[in-house]
Short mmCIF file of N, CA and C and ligand atoms in Angstrom, two decimals:
data_model
loop_
_atom_site.label_atom_id
_atom_site.label_comp_id
_atom_site.label_asym_id
_atom_site.label_seq_id
_atom_site.Cartn_x
_atom_site.Cartn_y
_atom_site.Cartn_z
N MET A 1 70.11 82.57 94.95
CA MET A 1 70.38 81.82 96.19
C MET A 1 71.82 82.08 96.66
N LYS A 2 72.73 81.97 95.67
CA LYS A 2 74.14 82.16 95.98
C LYS A 2 74.40 83.59 96.48
N THR A 3 73.73 84.55 95.79
CA THR A 3 73.91 85.97 96.13
C THR A 3 73.45 86.23 97.56
N THR A 4 72.31 85.60 97.93
CA THR A 4 71.76 85.80 99.27
C THR A 4 72.76 85.34 100.33
N THR A 5 73.38 84.17 100.08
CA THR A 5 74.35 83.63 101.04
C THR A 5 75.52 84.60 101.20
N GLN A 6 75.99 85.12 100.06
CA GLN A 6 77.12 86.04 100.09
C GLN A 6 76.77 87.31 100.85
N ASN A 7 75.54 87.82 100.61
CA ASN A 7 75.11 89.01 101.31
C ASN A 7 75.05 88.78 102.81
N GLN A 8 74.54 87.60 103.17
CA GLN A 8 74.46 87.27 104.59
C GLN A 8 75.85 87.21 105.20
N ALA A 9 76.77 86.58 104.47
CA ALA A 9 78.14 86.44 104.95
C ALA A 9 78.76 87.81 105.18
N SER A 10 78.57 88.73 104.22
CA SER A 10 79.20 90.04 104.35
C SER A 10 78.56 90.83 105.48
N SER A 11 77.27 90.63 105.73
CA SER A 11 76.64 91.36 106.84
C SER A 11 77.13 90.82 108.18
N VAL A 12 77.44 89.53 108.20
CA VAL A 12 78.03 88.96 109.42
C VAL A 12 79.41 89.57 109.63
N ASN A 13 80.19 89.67 108.53
CA ASN A 13 81.51 90.27 108.61
C ASN A 13 81.43 91.72 109.09
N ARG A 14 80.40 92.42 108.61
CA ARG A 14 80.25 93.82 108.99
C ARG A 14 79.94 93.93 110.49
N MET A 15 79.12 92.99 110.97
CA MET A 15 78.82 92.96 112.40
C MET A 15 80.10 92.72 113.19
N TYR A 16 80.91 91.79 112.68
CA TYR A 16 82.20 91.48 113.32
C TYR A 16 83.05 92.74 113.37
N CYS A 17 83.09 93.48 112.25
CA CYS A 17 83.89 94.71 112.18
C CYS A 17 83.37 95.77 113.13
N ASN A 18 82.04 95.89 113.20
CA ASN A 18 81.47 96.87 114.12
C ASN A 18 81.88 96.57 115.55
N PHE A 19 82.01 95.30 115.83
CA PHE A 19 82.32 94.88 117.19
C PHE A 19 83.82 94.95 117.48
N PHE A 20 84.61 94.38 116.57
CA PHE A 20 86.06 94.27 116.84
C PHE A 20 86.87 95.33 116.11
N GLY A 21 86.23 96.05 115.19
CA GLY A 21 86.95 97.04 114.40
C GLY A 21 87.41 96.45 113.08
N HIS A 22 87.56 97.31 112.07
CA HIS A 22 87.99 96.85 110.75
C HIS A 22 89.46 96.45 110.75
N GLN A 23 89.78 95.58 109.82
CA GLN A 23 91.19 95.18 109.69
C GLN A 23 91.68 95.64 108.33
N TYR A 24 92.11 96.90 108.30
CA TYR A 24 92.51 97.49 107.03
C TYR A 24 93.91 97.08 106.60
N THR A 25 94.04 96.78 105.31
CA THR A 25 95.36 96.58 104.73
C THR A 25 95.46 97.53 103.54
N MET A 26 96.67 97.98 103.25
CA MET A 26 96.85 98.91 102.14
C MET A 26 96.59 98.18 100.82
N SER A 27 95.63 98.67 100.04
CA SER A 27 95.30 97.99 98.79
C SER A 27 95.91 98.70 97.60
N LYS A 28 96.20 99.98 97.76
CA LYS A 28 96.78 100.71 96.63
C LYS A 28 97.53 101.93 97.12
N LYS A 29 98.71 102.14 96.53
CA LYS A 29 99.46 103.36 96.83
C LYS A 29 99.18 104.34 95.70
N VAL A 30 98.44 105.38 96.01
CA VAL A 30 98.08 106.36 94.98
C VAL A 30 99.24 107.32 94.75
N THR A 31 99.68 107.97 95.83
CA THR A 31 100.88 108.80 95.79
C THR A 31 101.68 108.50 97.06
N GLU A 32 102.74 109.26 97.25
CA GLU A 32 103.58 109.07 98.44
C GLU A 32 102.76 109.25 99.71
N HIS A 33 101.75 110.12 99.67
CA HIS A 33 100.99 110.45 100.87
C HIS A 33 99.57 109.91 100.85
N ILE A 34 99.08 109.53 99.68
CA ILE A 34 97.69 109.08 99.58
C ILE A 34 97.64 107.59 99.27
N LYS A 35 96.97 106.86 100.12
CA LYS A 35 96.86 105.42 99.95
C LYS A 35 95.42 104.98 100.11
N GLU A 36 95.12 103.84 99.52
CA GLU A 36 93.79 103.27 99.68
C GLU A 36 93.90 102.02 100.54
N TYR A 37 92.93 101.86 101.41
CA TYR A 37 92.93 100.71 102.32
C TYR A 37 91.65 99.92 102.15
N THR A 38 91.75 98.60 102.26
CA THR A 38 90.58 97.75 102.20
C THR A 38 90.54 96.90 103.47
N CYS A 39 89.36 96.78 104.07
CA CYS A 39 89.20 95.91 105.22
C CYS A 39 89.16 94.48 104.72
N LYS A 40 90.05 93.64 105.25
CA LYS A 40 90.09 92.28 104.72
C LYS A 40 88.91 91.45 105.21
N CYS A 41 88.15 92.03 106.10
CA CYS A 41 87.00 91.31 106.64
C CYS A 41 85.73 91.62 105.84
N CYS A 42 85.35 92.90 105.74
CA CYS A 42 84.08 93.25 105.08
C CYS A 42 84.29 93.98 103.76
N LYS A 43 85.55 94.17 103.35
CA LYS A 43 85.90 94.81 102.07
C LYS A 43 85.56 96.29 102.02
N LYS A 44 85.32 96.91 103.16
CA LYS A 44 85.09 98.35 103.19
C LYS A 44 86.37 99.06 102.79
N GLN A 45 86.25 100.13 101.99
CA GLN A 45 87.44 100.81 101.50
C GLN A 45 87.55 102.22 102.06
N LEU A 46 88.78 102.58 102.39
CA LEU A 46 89.09 103.92 102.88
C LEU A 46 90.18 104.53 102.02
N THR A 47 90.28 105.83 102.05
CA THR A 47 91.39 106.50 101.38
C THR A 47 91.86 107.68 102.21
N THR A 48 93.08 108.10 101.99
CA THR A 48 93.57 109.31 102.62
C THR A 48 93.04 110.49 101.81
N ASN A 49 92.49 111.49 102.47
CA ASN A 49 92.02 112.66 101.72
C ASN A 49 93.06 113.77 101.74
N ALA A 50 92.70 114.92 101.18
CA ALA A 50 93.65 116.02 101.05
C ALA A 50 94.19 116.49 102.39
N ASN A 51 93.43 116.28 103.47
CA ASN A 51 93.88 116.71 104.80
C ASN A 51 94.73 115.66 105.49
N GLY A 52 94.97 114.54 104.79
CA GLY A 52 95.78 113.49 105.38
C GLY A 52 95.00 112.61 106.34
N LYS A 53 93.67 112.76 106.35
CA LYS A 53 92.83 111.95 107.22
C LYS A 53 92.19 110.82 106.41
N LEU A 54 91.80 109.77 107.09
CA LEU A 54 91.16 108.66 106.41
C LEU A 54 89.67 108.93 106.24
N THR A 55 89.16 108.61 105.06
CA THR A 55 87.75 108.83 104.77
C THR A 55 87.23 107.69 103.89
N ASP A 56 85.92 107.53 103.84
CA ASP A 56 85.33 106.47 103.00
C ASP A 56 85.72 106.67 101.55
N LEU A 57 86.06 105.58 100.87
CA LEU A 57 86.42 105.68 99.46
C LEU A 57 85.14 105.70 98.62
N THR A 58 84.64 106.92 98.39
CA THR A 58 83.43 107.11 97.59
C THR A 58 83.82 107.15 96.12
N PRO A 59 82.86 107.00 95.19
CA PRO A 59 83.19 107.11 93.76
C PRO A 59 83.91 108.41 93.41
N THR A 60 83.56 109.50 94.13
CA THR A 60 84.23 110.79 93.89
C THR A 60 85.71 110.68 94.24
N TYR A 61 86.01 110.10 95.39
CA TYR A 61 87.40 109.94 95.80
C TYR A 61 88.14 108.99 94.87
N GLN A 62 87.43 107.95 94.39
CA GLN A 62 88.07 107.02 93.45
C GLN A 62 88.52 107.77 92.20
N GLU A 63 87.66 108.70 91.75
CA GLU A 63 87.98 109.49 90.56
C GLU A 63 89.18 110.40 90.83
N ILE A 64 89.13 111.10 91.97
CA ILE A 64 90.22 111.99 92.35
C ILE A 64 91.53 111.21 92.43
N ASN A 65 91.47 110.04 93.09
CA ASN A 65 92.67 109.23 93.27
C ASN A 65 93.25 108.75 91.95
N SER A 66 92.38 108.39 91.01
CA SER A 66 92.90 107.91 89.73
C SER A 66 93.61 109.03 88.97
N VAL A 67 93.11 110.26 89.11
CA VAL A 67 93.78 111.41 88.50
C VAL A 67 95.12 111.66 89.19
N LEU A 68 95.09 111.68 90.53
CA LEU A 68 96.31 111.90 91.31
C LEU A 68 97.35 110.83 91.00
N GLU A 69 96.88 109.60 90.86
CA GLU A 69 97.79 108.49 90.58
C GLU A 69 98.50 108.70 89.24
N ARG A 70 97.74 109.14 88.24
CA ARG A 70 98.31 109.37 86.92
C ARG A 70 99.38 110.47 86.97
N ILE A 71 99.04 111.58 87.67
CA ILE A 71 100.00 112.68 87.81
C ILE A 71 101.25 112.19 88.53
N TYR A 72 101.03 111.42 89.59
CA TYR A 72 102.14 110.92 90.40
C TYR A 72 103.05 110.00 89.57
N GLN A 73 102.44 109.12 88.79
CA GLN A 73 103.22 108.19 87.96
C GLN A 73 104.09 108.94 86.97
N VAL A 74 103.52 109.99 86.35
CA VAL A 74 104.27 110.80 85.39
C VAL A 74 105.46 111.45 86.09
N ARG A 75 105.19 112.00 87.29
CA ARG A 75 106.24 112.69 88.03
C ARG A 75 107.36 111.71 88.41
N VAL A 76 106.97 110.52 88.88
CA VAL A 76 107.95 109.52 89.28
C VAL A 76 108.81 109.09 88.10
N SER A 77 108.18 108.85 86.96
CA SER A 77 108.95 108.39 85.80
C SER A 77 109.87 109.50 85.29
N ARG A 78 109.44 110.76 85.45
CA ARG A 78 110.30 111.88 85.06
C ARG A 78 111.52 111.98 85.97
N LEU A 79 111.27 111.77 87.28
CA LEU A 79 112.36 111.83 88.25
C LEU A 79 113.39 110.75 87.98
N LYS A 80 112.90 109.57 87.55
CA LYS A 80 113.80 108.47 87.27
C LYS A 80 114.67 108.77 86.06
N GLN A 81 114.04 109.46 85.07
CA GLN A 81 114.78 109.76 83.84
C GLN A 81 115.80 110.88 84.05
N ALA A 82 115.40 111.84 84.91
CA ALA A 82 116.26 113.00 85.11
C ALA A 82 117.57 112.59 85.78
N ARG A 83 118.66 113.05 85.20
CA ARG A 83 119.97 112.74 85.79
C ARG A 83 120.44 113.95 86.59
N PRO A 84 121.10 113.68 87.69
CA PRO A 84 121.59 114.81 88.50
C PRO A 84 122.60 115.63 87.71
N GLN A 85 122.44 116.92 87.76
CA GLN A 85 123.37 117.79 87.02
C GLN A 85 124.19 118.60 88.00
N PHE A 86 125.48 118.50 87.85
CA PHE A 86 126.35 119.28 88.72
C PHE A 86 126.97 120.40 87.89
N SER A 87 126.43 121.57 88.04
CA SER A 87 126.98 122.68 87.29
C SER A 87 127.40 123.77 88.26
N TYR A 88 128.64 123.76 88.60
CA TYR A 88 129.17 124.74 89.54
C TYR A 88 129.69 125.96 88.81
ZN1 ZN B 1 85.54 95.68 108.06
#
């Protein structure tokens, strides 16, 4: 019963989004250029793809993003550790 109500609510939200447009907020920063967005109305998720365009966050993209995120985190932590060297 509870599930049915929730499903109905989300379909109403989706109708609202179809009419007024989604209200995306950034839900995760994967890398400097790749971010994930969630619609605060219907919870639809988008991500930036390799071309810098927004696309549906499919399970494939979720996997890609988690790999990219790990690489990015390693790179960021290395940059923080690295000290500038002035060798003239
Ligand atoms: Zn929406």
